[in-house]
Amino acid sequence: MTNPPNVRPAPPSAPQHAPAQPPMPPSAPQAGPPPARRAAWAETTERLRAAATTEPGRLRIIGAALALLVVAFGAVTAWEASDRFTAADDVVNRSQPLSVDAADIYRSLADADTAAASGFLAGAPEPADIQKTYRTDITTASGLLITAATHTDGASESGRQIATLNEGLPRYTGLIEQARAYNRQGLPLGGAYLRYANQLMTNELLPAAEKLYAAETDRLATDNDDARLWPFVSTALGALAFGGLFWAQRRNYLRTNRVFNHGLLAATAASTVLLLWLAAAQTVARSDLDNAQTHGQASLKVLNDARINSLKARANENLTLVARGAVLNEDNKDKYETDYTTGMDKLSVALGRAKELADNSDGRTPVNDAIASVSEWRGRHALASKADKAGDYKTALAKVIGTKDATGESFRQKDSTGESFRQVDSSLKLAIELEQKEFDTYASDGLGALDGLAIGAGALALVAAVGTVLGIGRRLSEYR
């Protein structure tokens, strides 16, 4: 039996193409920049938009907006009311009293200068009543300067004028003492010192006192304007809050047929009370402060000017006899006589203006008395001037300052210009007191109208906010 040859079988033929490589695992995607995060405002807007698509969401938005609005109304009202109250309080308790003190400083200095000249003319020894008047005036001016300095910034205009007065007043009193010393010795050098003291008073001290009075009067006007400024922002917010609450209640009625929502009704009532309180208080305050300015401060300024001019005229009248023509002006006329005439003319104009501003018989009566006394003063001065020009110095002196009594301690001033001056000054003092009382009454009423408004605004705003939250919460509870 023949066996087949032992031959290894041929391998199968290779395919025409190489088998495909096994697939590679998919590569991981490359990391790119993270998606941009939306801004907080955009996210908030999106959430609100989503919430607004449902009635509960809309109610929450409405409640938050109304609560924020009434709180803003109360906060702004409290702030503006506090600001107006502070300004009105400054009018009553700071700027107006300082204005009065400044006027009294001027009056005291001018009156001291007048008393010094009168005492010099009376001769040595000076009458005790004239010395007392001079010392009282200087003490009063010094005390008022201390008071004014404690309430005034040293860098302000008032502070600078107070510093000028504090520096010049000791110099003035020193010159007066020198004049008195020489006058007691019968030396004519005393007249020169008196004129020098008067120049210091006229050229430095009185102008500084006048600037101080003007600065304090301007500050009073500024405080008065601030107190009368209408609170526009709080009024607008109040009207907006009232309108929003009314709209919310009407919306609630249209959707539920419920007439009242107690929470929103309470919020509306609280907002309405606050809005009406704000309007009424500011209206009353403005009216009272306007009256204080028109019927009080305007008259006070004119009357103070009149009193100042009367004091200037009296001092120049006395110095006319002291200098006796030794001091001339640019026109080669007696300086003091010319200044006396100018002062009397200004006094008459001021009294005429004061009479126009007086709004009742109580205010007009002292002004009319002052006008009559000024006319009498002019007539007596004409007689004194005539005697002086005729060389009768003794008669002229008696017609200006009067004569000493038997003791030599005081002066009789009957039928003298000094008596007329005292009548003018007394009438003006009474008129100033009446106008000051009227100012205080009106200004205090204006301050009282604003009292408690700031605290009340905070309390009513809190009630309105709580009422809004409870009212909206009541509606939200219906969806649970």
Short mmCIF file of C-alpha atoms in Angstrom, two decimals:
data_model
loop_
_atom_site.label_atom_id
_atom_site.label_comp_id
_atom_site.label_asym_id
_atom_site.label_seq_id
_atom_site.Cartn_x
_atom_site.Cartn_y
_atom_site.Cartn_z
CA MET A 1 0.00 0.00 0.00
CA THR A 2 1.51 3.11 -1.02
CA ASN A 3 1.44 5.99 1.56
CA PRO A 4 1.18 9.60 0.46
CA PRO A 5 4.31 11.56 0.73
CA ASN A 6 4.92 13.32 3.99
CA VAL A 7 4.55 16.88 2.68
CA ARG A 8 3.48 19.82 4.83
CA PRO A 9 0.56 21.47 3.29
CA ALA A 10 1.15 24.89 1.87
CA PRO A 11 -0.12 27.76 3.92
CA PRO A 12 -3.11 29.51 2.64
CA SER A 13 -2.41 32.21 0.21
CA ALA A 14 -2.10 35.74 1.72
CA PRO A 15 -4.88 38.10 1.04
CA GLN A 16 -4.38 40.80 -1.49
CA HIS A 17 -4.67 43.63 1.11
CA ALA A 18 -3.25 43.85 4.60
CA PRO A 19 -5.85 43.50 7.28
CA ALA A 20 -7.02 46.83 8.77
CA GLN A 21 -5.39 48.00 11.96
CA PRO A 22 -7.52 47.59 15.05
CA PRO A 23 -9.44 50.84 15.76
CA MET A 24 -7.82 53.22 18.24
CA PRO A 25 -9.85 54.19 21.27
CA PRO A 26 -11.49 57.60 20.82
CA SER A 27 -9.36 60.41 22.16
CA ALA A 28 -10.74 62.52 25.02
CA PRO A 29 -12.14 65.85 23.87
CA GLN A 30 -9.80 68.75 24.44
CA ALA A 31 -10.77 70.96 27.41
CA GLY A 32 -12.10 74.30 26.18
CA PRO A 33 -12.85 77.55 28.15
CA PRO A 34 -15.72 77.15 30.64
CA PRO A 35 -19.02 78.60 29.56
CA ALA A 36 -19.32 82.26 30.52
CA ARG A 37 -21.21 82.74 33.77
CA ARG A 38 -24.12 85.13 33.46
CA ALA A 39 -23.96 88.34 35.42
CA ALA A 40 -25.79 88.50 38.74
CA TRP A 41 -28.10 91.14 37.34
CA ALA A 42 -29.01 88.91 34.40
CA GLU A 43 -29.68 85.96 36.69
CA THR A 44 -31.80 88.10 38.98
CA THR A 45 -33.73 89.47 36.03
CA GLU A 46 -34.30 85.95 34.73
CA ARG A 47 -35.59 84.77 38.10
CA LEU A 48 -37.88 87.76 38.39
CA ARG A 49 -39.16 87.15 34.89
CA ALA A 50 -39.84 83.54 35.77
CA ALA A 51 -41.52 84.52 39.02
CA ALA A 52 -43.64 87.11 37.25
CA THR A 53 -45.28 84.41 35.17
CA THR A 54 -47.23 83.23 38.22
CA GLU A 55 -49.61 85.18 40.39
CA PRO A 56 -47.75 84.40 43.68
CA GLY A 57 -44.53 85.57 42.11
CA ARG A 58 -46.12 88.79 40.96
CA LEU A 59 -47.56 89.36 44.42
CA ARG A 60 -44.13 88.92 46.01
CA ILE A 61 -42.61 91.46 43.63
CA ILE A 62 -45.42 93.94 44.25
CA GLY A 63 -45.13 93.54 48.02
CA ALA A 64 -41.35 94.01 48.04
CA ALA A 65 -41.60 97.11 45.83
CA LEU A 66 -44.33 98.69 47.96
CA ALA A 67 -42.55 97.94 51.24
CA LEU A 68 -39.33 99.45 49.89
CA LEU A 69 -41.22 102.50 48.64
CA VAL A 70 -42.95 103.29 51.95
CA VAL A 71 -39.71 102.76 53.88
CA ALA A 72 -37.90 105.15 51.53
CA PHE A 73 -40.75 107.66 51.95
CA GLY A 74 -40.47 107.51 55.73
CA ALA A 75 -36.66 107.69 55.77
CA VAL A 76 -36.43 110.67 53.42
CA THR A 77 -39.25 112.45 55.25
CA ALA A 78 -37.49 111.92 58.59
CA TRP A 79 -34.23 113.26 57.16
CA GLU A 80 -35.77 116.34 55.53
CA ALA A 81 -37.97 117.07 58.54
CA SER A 82 -34.95 116.84 60.85
CA ASP A 83 -33.00 119.19 58.59
CA ARG A 84 -35.82 121.77 58.54
CA PHE A 85 -36.29 121.48 62.30
CA THR A 86 -32.57 122.05 62.91
CA ALA A 87 -32.58 125.15 60.70
CA ALA A 88 -35.67 126.53 62.44
CA ASP A 89 -34.11 125.81 65.83
CA ASP A 90 -31.01 127.73 64.73
CA VAL A 91 -33.22 130.68 63.80
CA VAL A 92 -34.85 130.72 67.24
CA ASN A 93 -31.94 129.76 69.48
CA ARG A 94 -28.71 130.67 67.67
CA SER A 95 -28.58 133.01 64.69
CA GLN A 96 -31.31 135.44 65.76
CA PRO A 97 -29.99 135.80 69.35
CA LEU A 98 -26.49 136.30 67.95
CA SER A 99 -27.84 138.97 65.59
CA VAL A 100 -29.43 140.71 68.59
CA ASP A 101 -26.16 140.45 70.52
CA ALA A 102 -24.24 141.94 67.60
CA ALA A 103 -26.66 144.89 67.50
CA ASP A 104 -26.28 145.34 71.26
CA ILE A 105 -22.49 145.29 70.92
CA TYR A 106 -22.71 148.12 68.42
CA ARG A 107 -25.17 150.04 70.57
CA SER A 108 -23.09 149.60 73.73
CA LEU A 109 -19.90 150.80 72.03
CA ALA A 110 -21.59 153.79 70.45
CA ASP A 111 -23.33 154.68 73.71
CA ALA A 112 -20.04 154.37 75.63
CA ASP A 113 -18.44 156.80 73.18
CA THR A 114 -21.34 159.19 73.66
CA ALA A 115 -21.11 158.93 77.46
CA ALA A 116 -17.36 159.54 77.35
CA ALA A 117 -17.84 162.74 75.36
CA SER A 118 -20.69 163.86 77.63
CA GLY A 119 -18.58 163.29 80.72
CA PHE A 120 -15.71 165.23 79.21
CA LEU A 121 -18.00 168.16 78.44
CA ALA A 122 -19.44 168.05 81.98
CA GLY A 123 -16.00 168.78 83.34
CA ALA A 124 -14.11 167.39 86.32
CA PRO A 125 -15.25 165.63 88.30
CA GLU A 126 -17.50 163.75 85.92
CA PRO A 127 -21.04 163.16 87.20
CA ALA A 128 -21.49 159.69 88.68
CA ASP A 129 -24.43 158.79 86.46
CA ILE A 130 -22.41 159.45 83.30
CA GLN A 131 -19.50 157.39 84.61
CA LYS A 132 -21.90 154.57 85.47
CA THR A 133 -23.37 154.64 81.96
CA TYR A 134 -19.91 154.43 80.41
CA ARG A 135 -18.78 151.54 82.63
CA THR A 136 -22.04 149.64 82.05
CA ASP A 137 -21.71 149.99 78.28
CA ILE A 138 -18.11 148.76 78.24
CA THR A 139 -18.93 145.83 80.52
CA THR A 140 -21.94 144.90 78.38
CA ALA A 141 -19.94 145.01 75.15
CA SER A 142 -17.15 142.89 76.65
CA GLY A 143 -19.57 140.25 77.93
CA LEU A 144 -21.44 140.05 74.63
CA LEU A 145 -18.17 139.63 72.76
CA ILE A 146 -17.31 136.65 74.94
CA THR A 147 -20.73 135.11 74.30
CA ALA A 148 -20.47 135.69 70.56
CA ALA A 149 -16.95 134.20 70.43
CA THR A 150 -18.13 130.94 72.03
CA HIS A 151 -20.75 130.45 69.29
CA THR A 152 -18.64 131.56 66.33
CA ASP A 153 -15.91 129.93 64.26
CA GLY A 154 -12.71 131.95 64.56
CA ALA A 155 -12.01 131.61 60.83
CA SER A 156 -15.38 133.06 59.82
CA GLU A 157 -16.16 136.70 59.08
CA SER A 158 -17.80 137.05 62.49
CA GLY A 159 -14.77 135.52 64.19
CA ARG A 160 -12.42 137.99 62.52
CA GLN A 161 -14.54 140.98 63.54
CA ILE A 162 -14.76 139.72 67.12
CA ALA A 163 -10.96 139.46 67.21
CA THR A 164 -10.70 143.05 65.94
CA LEU A 165 -13.06 144.27 68.66
CA ASN A 166 -11.30 142.33 71.40
CA GLU A 167 -7.99 143.85 70.32
CA GLY A 168 -9.21 147.42 69.92
CA LEU A 169 -11.49 147.79 72.94
CA PRO A 170 -8.66 147.87 75.54
CA ARG A 171 -6.87 150.48 73.46
CA TYR A 172 -10.01 152.60 73.37
CA THR A 173 -10.61 152.44 77.12
CA GLY A 174 -6.96 153.31 77.71
CA LEU A 175 -7.26 156.45 75.59
CA ILE A 176 -10.44 157.47 77.43
CA GLU A 177 -8.67 157.13 80.78
CA GLN A 178 -5.83 159.30 79.48
CA ALA A 179 -8.32 161.91 78.33
CA ARG A 180 -10.02 161.90 81.73
CA ALA A 181 -6.72 162.21 83.55
CA TYR A 182 -5.69 165.28 81.54
CA ASN A 183 -9.19 166.74 81.81
CA ARG A 184 -9.10 166.48 85.61
CA GLN A 185 -5.86 168.47 85.53
CA GLY A 186 -7.45 171.09 83.30
CA LEU A 187 -5.05 170.40 80.44
CA PRO A 188 -6.29 170.81 76.84
CA LEU A 189 -4.40 167.64 75.90
CA GLY A 190 -7.39 165.71 77.23
CA GLY A 191 -9.48 166.88 74.26
CA ALA A 192 -6.88 165.53 71.84
CA TYR A 193 -6.95 162.11 73.52
CA LEU A 194 -10.74 162.11 73.44
CA ARG A 195 -10.78 162.89 69.72
CA TYR A 196 -8.19 160.17 69.11
CA ALA A 197 -10.32 157.69 71.05
CA ASN A 198 -13.35 158.73 69.01
CA GLN A 199 -11.42 158.19 65.78
CA LEU A 200 -10.49 154.69 66.95
CA MET A 201 -14.12 154.00 67.78
CA THR A 202 -15.43 155.50 64.54
CA ASN A 203 -12.83 154.08 62.14
CA GLU A 204 -12.16 150.63 63.64
CA LEU A 205 -14.46 149.45 66.40
CA LEU A 206 -17.84 150.55 65.11
CA PRO A 207 -17.14 149.33 61.52
CA ALA A 208 -16.07 145.97 62.96
CA ALA A 209 -19.24 145.82 65.07
CA GLU A 210 -21.30 146.74 61.99
CA LYS A 211 -19.69 143.96 59.95
CA LEU A 212 -20.32 141.53 62.80
CA TYR A 213 -23.98 142.53 62.84
CA ALA A 214 -24.21 142.15 59.04
CA ALA A 215 -22.58 138.70 59.15
CA GLU A 216 -24.91 137.45 61.86
CA THR A 217 -27.93 138.90 60.06
CA ASP A 218 -26.86 137.10 56.87
CA ARG A 219 -26.52 133.86 58.79
CA LEU A 220 -30.00 134.39 60.20
CA ALA A 221 -31.37 134.86 56.68
CA THR A 222 -29.62 131.67 55.51
CA ASP A 223 -31.02 129.62 58.40
CA ASN A 224 -34.47 131.05 57.76
CA ASP A 225 -34.30 130.11 54.06
CA ASP A 226 -33.15 126.58 54.94
CA ALA A 227 -36.01 126.13 57.39
CA ARG A 228 -38.60 127.31 54.83
CA LEU A 229 -37.33 125.13 51.96
CA TRP A 230 -40.11 122.82 50.79
CA PRO A 231 -39.32 119.05 51.10
CA PHE A 232 -39.79 118.20 47.43
CA VAL A 233 -38.19 114.72 47.51
CA SER A 234 -40.25 113.40 50.42
CA THR A 235 -43.43 114.90 48.96
CA ALA A 236 -42.80 113.16 45.63
CA LEU A 237 -42.06 109.83 47.34
CA GLY A 238 -45.21 110.19 49.45
CA ALA A 239 -47.38 110.76 46.39
CA LEU A 240 -45.72 107.80 44.67
CA ALA A 241 -46.25 105.55 47.70
CA PHE A 242 -49.90 106.55 47.96
CA GLY A 243 -50.45 105.91 44.25
CA GLY A 244 -48.73 102.52 44.43
CA LEU A 245 -50.78 101.35 47.40
CA PHE A 246 -54.01 102.53 45.76
CA TRP A 247 -53.12 100.67 42.56
CA ALA A 248 -52.30 97.49 44.51
CA GLN A 249 -55.67 97.56 46.29
CA ARG A 250 -57.56 98.22 43.08
CA ARG A 251 -55.72 95.32 41.42
CA ASN A 252 -56.64 93.11 44.35
CA TYR A 253 -60.30 94.12 44.05
CA LEU A 254 -60.45 93.48 40.31
CA ARG A 255 -58.94 89.97 40.70
CA THR A 256 -60.73 88.80 43.84
CA ASN A 257 -63.79 91.05 44.21
CA ARG A 258 -62.69 91.70 47.78
CA VAL A 259 -63.23 95.37 48.58
CA PHE A 260 -60.68 95.70 51.37
CA ASN A 261 -57.30 94.22 52.18
CA HIS A 262 -56.74 95.18 55.79
CA GLY A 263 -52.96 95.21 55.59
CA LEU A 264 -52.81 97.37 52.47
CA LEU A 265 -55.56 99.58 53.86
CA ALA A 266 -53.52 100.20 57.03
CA ALA A 267 -50.42 100.95 54.93
CA THR A 268 -52.39 103.42 52.81
CA ALA A 269 -53.82 105.14 55.89
CA ALA A 270 -50.36 105.46 57.49
CA SER A 271 -48.84 106.86 54.28
CA THR A 272 -51.71 109.30 53.85
CA VAL A 273 -51.40 110.56 57.43
CA LEU A 274 -47.66 111.08 56.99
CA LEU A 275 -48.08 112.87 53.66
CA LEU A 276 -50.75 115.21 55.06
CA TRP A 277 -48.72 115.81 58.23
CA LEU A 278 -45.66 116.68 56.18
CA ALA A 279 -47.56 119.11 53.96
CA ALA A 280 -49.41 120.77 56.85
CA ALA A 281 -46.36 121.09 59.10
CA GLN A 282 -44.18 122.59 56.39
CA THR A 283 -46.93 124.96 55.27
CA VAL A 284 -47.50 126.26 58.80
CA ALA A 285 -43.76 126.51 59.47
CA ARG A 286 -43.16 128.44 56.26
CA SER A 287 -46.01 130.83 57.03
CA ASP A 288 -44.84 131.51 60.59
CA LEU A 289 -41.21 131.95 59.57
CA ASP A 290 -42.26 134.28 56.75
CA ASN A 291 -44.17 136.37 59.29
CA ALA A 292 -41.20 136.35 61.63
CA GLN A 293 -39.01 137.63 58.82
CA THR A 294 -41.48 140.17 57.43
CA HIS A 295 -43.07 141.52 60.59
CA GLY A 296 -40.22 140.92 63.01
CA GLN A 297 -36.71 140.79 61.61
CA ALA A 298 -37.22 143.40 58.88
CA SER A 299 -38.52 145.91 61.44
CA LEU A 300 -35.77 144.99 63.90
CA LYS A 301 -33.07 145.71 61.34
CA VAL A 302 -34.53 149.12 60.50
CA LEU A 303 -35.01 150.02 64.18
CA ASN A 304 -31.47 148.92 65.06
CA ASP A 305 -30.14 151.06 62.20
CA ALA A 306 -32.16 154.00 63.52
CA ARG A 307 -30.81 153.54 67.03
CA ILE A 308 -27.25 153.30 65.76
CA ASN A 309 -27.64 156.51 63.74
CA SER A 310 -29.09 158.31 66.77
CA LEU A 311 -26.07 157.27 68.85
CA LYS A 312 -23.66 158.40 66.14
CA ALA A 313 -25.45 161.73 65.84
CA ARG A 314 -25.32 162.26 69.60
CA ALA A 315 -21.60 161.47 69.79
CA ASN A 316 -20.83 163.87 66.92
CA GLU A 317 -22.98 166.55 68.54
CA ASN A 318 -20.95 166.30 71.74
CA LEU A 319 -17.65 166.29 69.86
CA THR A 320 -18.70 169.44 68.04
CA LEU A 321 -18.35 171.28 71.35
CA VAL A 322 -15.19 169.39 72.31
CA ALA A 323 -13.32 170.16 69.08
CA ARG A 324 -14.90 173.62 68.53
CA GLY A 325 -14.04 173.70 64.85
CA ALA A 326 -10.56 172.20 65.19
CA VAL A 327 -11.39 169.20 62.98
CA LEU A 328 -12.46 169.95 59.40
CA ASN A 329 -13.58 167.71 56.57
CA GLU A 330 -12.50 167.86 52.93
CA ASP A 331 -14.87 170.78 52.32
CA ASN A 332 -13.29 172.78 55.17
CA LYS A 333 -16.44 172.44 57.24
CA ASP A 334 -16.73 171.30 60.83
CA LYS A 335 -16.42 167.52 60.54
CA TYR A 336 -18.47 166.65 63.60
CA GLU A 337 -21.27 169.09 62.76
CA THR A 338 -21.46 167.66 59.23
CA ASP A 339 -21.48 164.09 60.54
CA TYR A 340 -24.20 165.04 63.03
CA THR A 341 -26.41 166.34 60.21
CA THR A 342 -25.79 163.21 58.12
CA GLY A 343 -26.63 160.96 61.06
CA MET A 344 -29.87 162.82 61.80
CA ASP A 345 -30.93 162.57 58.16
CA LYS A 346 -30.31 158.80 58.19
CA LEU A 347 -32.21 158.56 61.47
CA SER A 348 -35.25 160.27 59.98
CA VAL A 349 -35.23 158.00 56.93
CA ALA A 350 -34.94 154.89 59.10
CA LEU A 351 -37.82 156.00 61.33
CA GLY A 352 -40.01 156.62 58.30
CA ARG A 353 -39.27 153.11 57.06
CA ALA A 354 -39.93 151.65 60.52
CA LYS A 355 -43.33 153.36 60.60
CA GLU A 356 -44.22 151.73 57.27
CA LEU A 357 -43.21 148.28 58.54
CA ALA A 358 -45.12 148.57 61.83
CA ASP A 359 -48.24 146.46 61.37
CA ASN A 360 -50.24 147.55 64.44
CA SER A 361 -50.77 150.53 66.70
CA ASP A 362 -48.54 149.08 69.42
CA GLY A 363 -45.58 149.12 67.04
CA ARG A 364 -46.37 152.51 65.48
CA THR A 365 -46.80 154.42 68.76
CA PRO A 366 -43.14 154.33 69.92
CA VAL A 367 -41.96 155.05 66.38
CA ASN A 368 -44.20 158.13 66.21
CA ASP A 369 -42.86 159.24 69.59
CA ALA A 370 -39.30 158.87 68.29
CA ILE A 371 -40.13 160.92 65.18
CA ALA A 372 -41.54 163.72 67.34
CA SER A 373 -38.47 163.65 69.60
CA VAL A 374 -36.15 163.83 66.58
CA SER A 375 -37.93 166.96 65.39
CA GLU A 376 -37.56 168.47 68.86
CA TRP A 377 -33.90 167.42 68.92
CA ARG A 378 -33.19 169.24 65.67
CA GLY A 379 -34.79 172.44 66.97
CA ARG A 380 -32.82 172.39 70.22
CA HIS A 381 -29.60 171.66 68.38
CA ALA A 382 -30.17 174.66 66.14
CA LEU A 383 -30.43 176.88 69.25
CA ALA A 384 -27.26 175.37 70.72
CA SER A 385 -25.37 175.81 67.47
CA LYS A 386 -26.51 179.41 67.24
CA ALA A 387 -25.24 180.13 70.76
CA ASP A 388 -21.91 178.40 70.04
CA LYS A 389 -21.36 180.42 66.87
CA ALA A 390 -22.15 183.60 68.80
CA GLY A 391 -19.36 182.75 71.25
CA ASP A 392 -21.70 181.84 74.12
CA TYR A 393 -20.10 178.49 74.87
CA LYS A 394 -21.68 178.14 78.32
CA THR A 395 -25.21 178.47 76.93
CA ALA A 396 -24.42 176.12 74.05
CA LEU A 397 -23.04 173.56 76.50
CA ALA A 398 -26.15 173.75 78.70
CA LYS A 399 -28.43 173.31 75.69
CA VAL A 400 -26.50 170.20 74.63
CA ILE A 401 -25.77 168.33 77.88
CA GLY A 402 -27.82 170.24 80.47
CA THR A 403 -26.45 171.41 83.81
CA LYS A 404 -25.21 169.75 86.97
CA ASP A 405 -27.47 169.53 89.94
CA ALA A 406 -26.57 171.01 93.32
CA THR A 407 -24.50 167.97 94.32
CA GLY A 408 -22.61 167.80 91.03
CA GLU A 409 -23.23 164.04 90.93
CA SER A 410 -25.87 164.01 88.18
CA PHE A 411 -27.18 166.13 85.34
CA ARG A 412 -30.44 167.92 84.75
CA GLN A 413 -31.11 167.73 81.01
CA LYS A 414 -34.45 169.46 80.75
CA ASP A 415 -34.87 171.35 77.45
CA SER A 416 -31.48 170.07 76.22
CA THR A 417 -30.63 168.01 73.16
CA GLY A 418 -29.49 165.33 75.61
CA GLU A 419 -33.06 165.02 76.86
CA SER A 420 -34.35 164.73 73.30
CA PHE A 421 -31.75 162.05 72.56
CA ARG A 422 -32.80 160.06 75.62
CA GLN A 423 -36.45 160.23 74.52
CA VAL A 424 -35.51 159.00 71.04
CA ASP A 425 -33.41 156.18 72.48
CA SER A 426 -36.12 155.17 74.95
CA SER A 427 -38.78 155.08 72.24
CA LEU A 428 -36.56 153.04 69.93
CA LYS A 429 -35.74 150.63 72.73
CA LEU A 430 -39.46 150.05 73.35
CA ALA A 431 -40.15 149.57 69.64
CA ILE A 432 -37.30 147.04 69.38
CA GLU A 433 -38.62 145.09 72.36
CA LEU A 434 -42.09 144.89 70.79
CA GLU A 435 -40.75 143.73 67.42
CA GLN A 436 -38.44 141.23 69.12
CA LYS A 437 -41.39 139.76 70.98
CA GLU A 438 -43.34 139.47 67.74
CA PHE A 439 -40.41 137.76 66.02
CA ASP A 440 -39.99 135.29 68.88
CA THR A 441 -43.69 134.40 68.81
CA TYR A 442 -43.81 133.70 65.07
CA ALA A 443 -40.45 131.89 64.94
CA SER A 444 -41.29 129.70 67.94
CA ASP A 445 -44.62 128.76 66.35
CA GLY A 446 -42.80 127.82 63.15
CA LEU A 447 -40.37 125.65 65.10
CA GLY A 448 -43.24 124.00 66.98
CA ALA A 449 -45.00 123.07 63.74
CA LEU A 450 -42.03 120.85 62.79
CA ASP A 451 -41.63 119.29 66.22
CA GLY A 452 -42.06 115.51 66.24
CA LEU A 453 -42.36 115.14 62.47
CA ALA A 454 -39.07 113.26 62.05
CA ILE A 455 -39.95 110.66 64.70
CA GLY A 456 -43.51 110.39 63.46
CA ALA A 457 -42.27 109.77 59.92
CA GLY A 458 -40.22 106.79 61.05
CA ALA A 459 -43.08 105.30 63.05
CA LEU A 460 -45.69 105.71 60.31
CA ALA A 461 -43.32 104.31 57.67
CA LEU A 462 -42.81 101.23 59.84
CA VAL A 463 -46.58 100.78 60.17
CA ALA A 464 -47.00 101.15 56.41
CA ALA A 465 -44.23 98.63 55.67
CA VAL A 466 -45.65 96.05 58.11
CA GLY A 467 -49.15 96.59 56.73
CA THR A 468 -47.90 96.05 53.19
CA VAL A 469 -46.13 92.81 54.09
CA LEU A 470 -49.13 91.44 56.01
CA GLY A 471 -51.55 92.45 53.28
CA ILE A 472 -49.56 90.76 50.52
CA GLY A 473 -48.92 87.78 52.80
CA ARG A 474 -52.65 87.35 53.26
CA ARG A 475 -53.13 87.07 49.51
CA LEU A 476 -50.22 84.64 49.17
CA SER A 477 -51.70 82.36 51.79
CA GLU A 478 -54.64 81.73 49.48
CA TYR A 479 -52.34 79.88 47.05
CA ARG A 480 -51.01 77.41 49.58
#
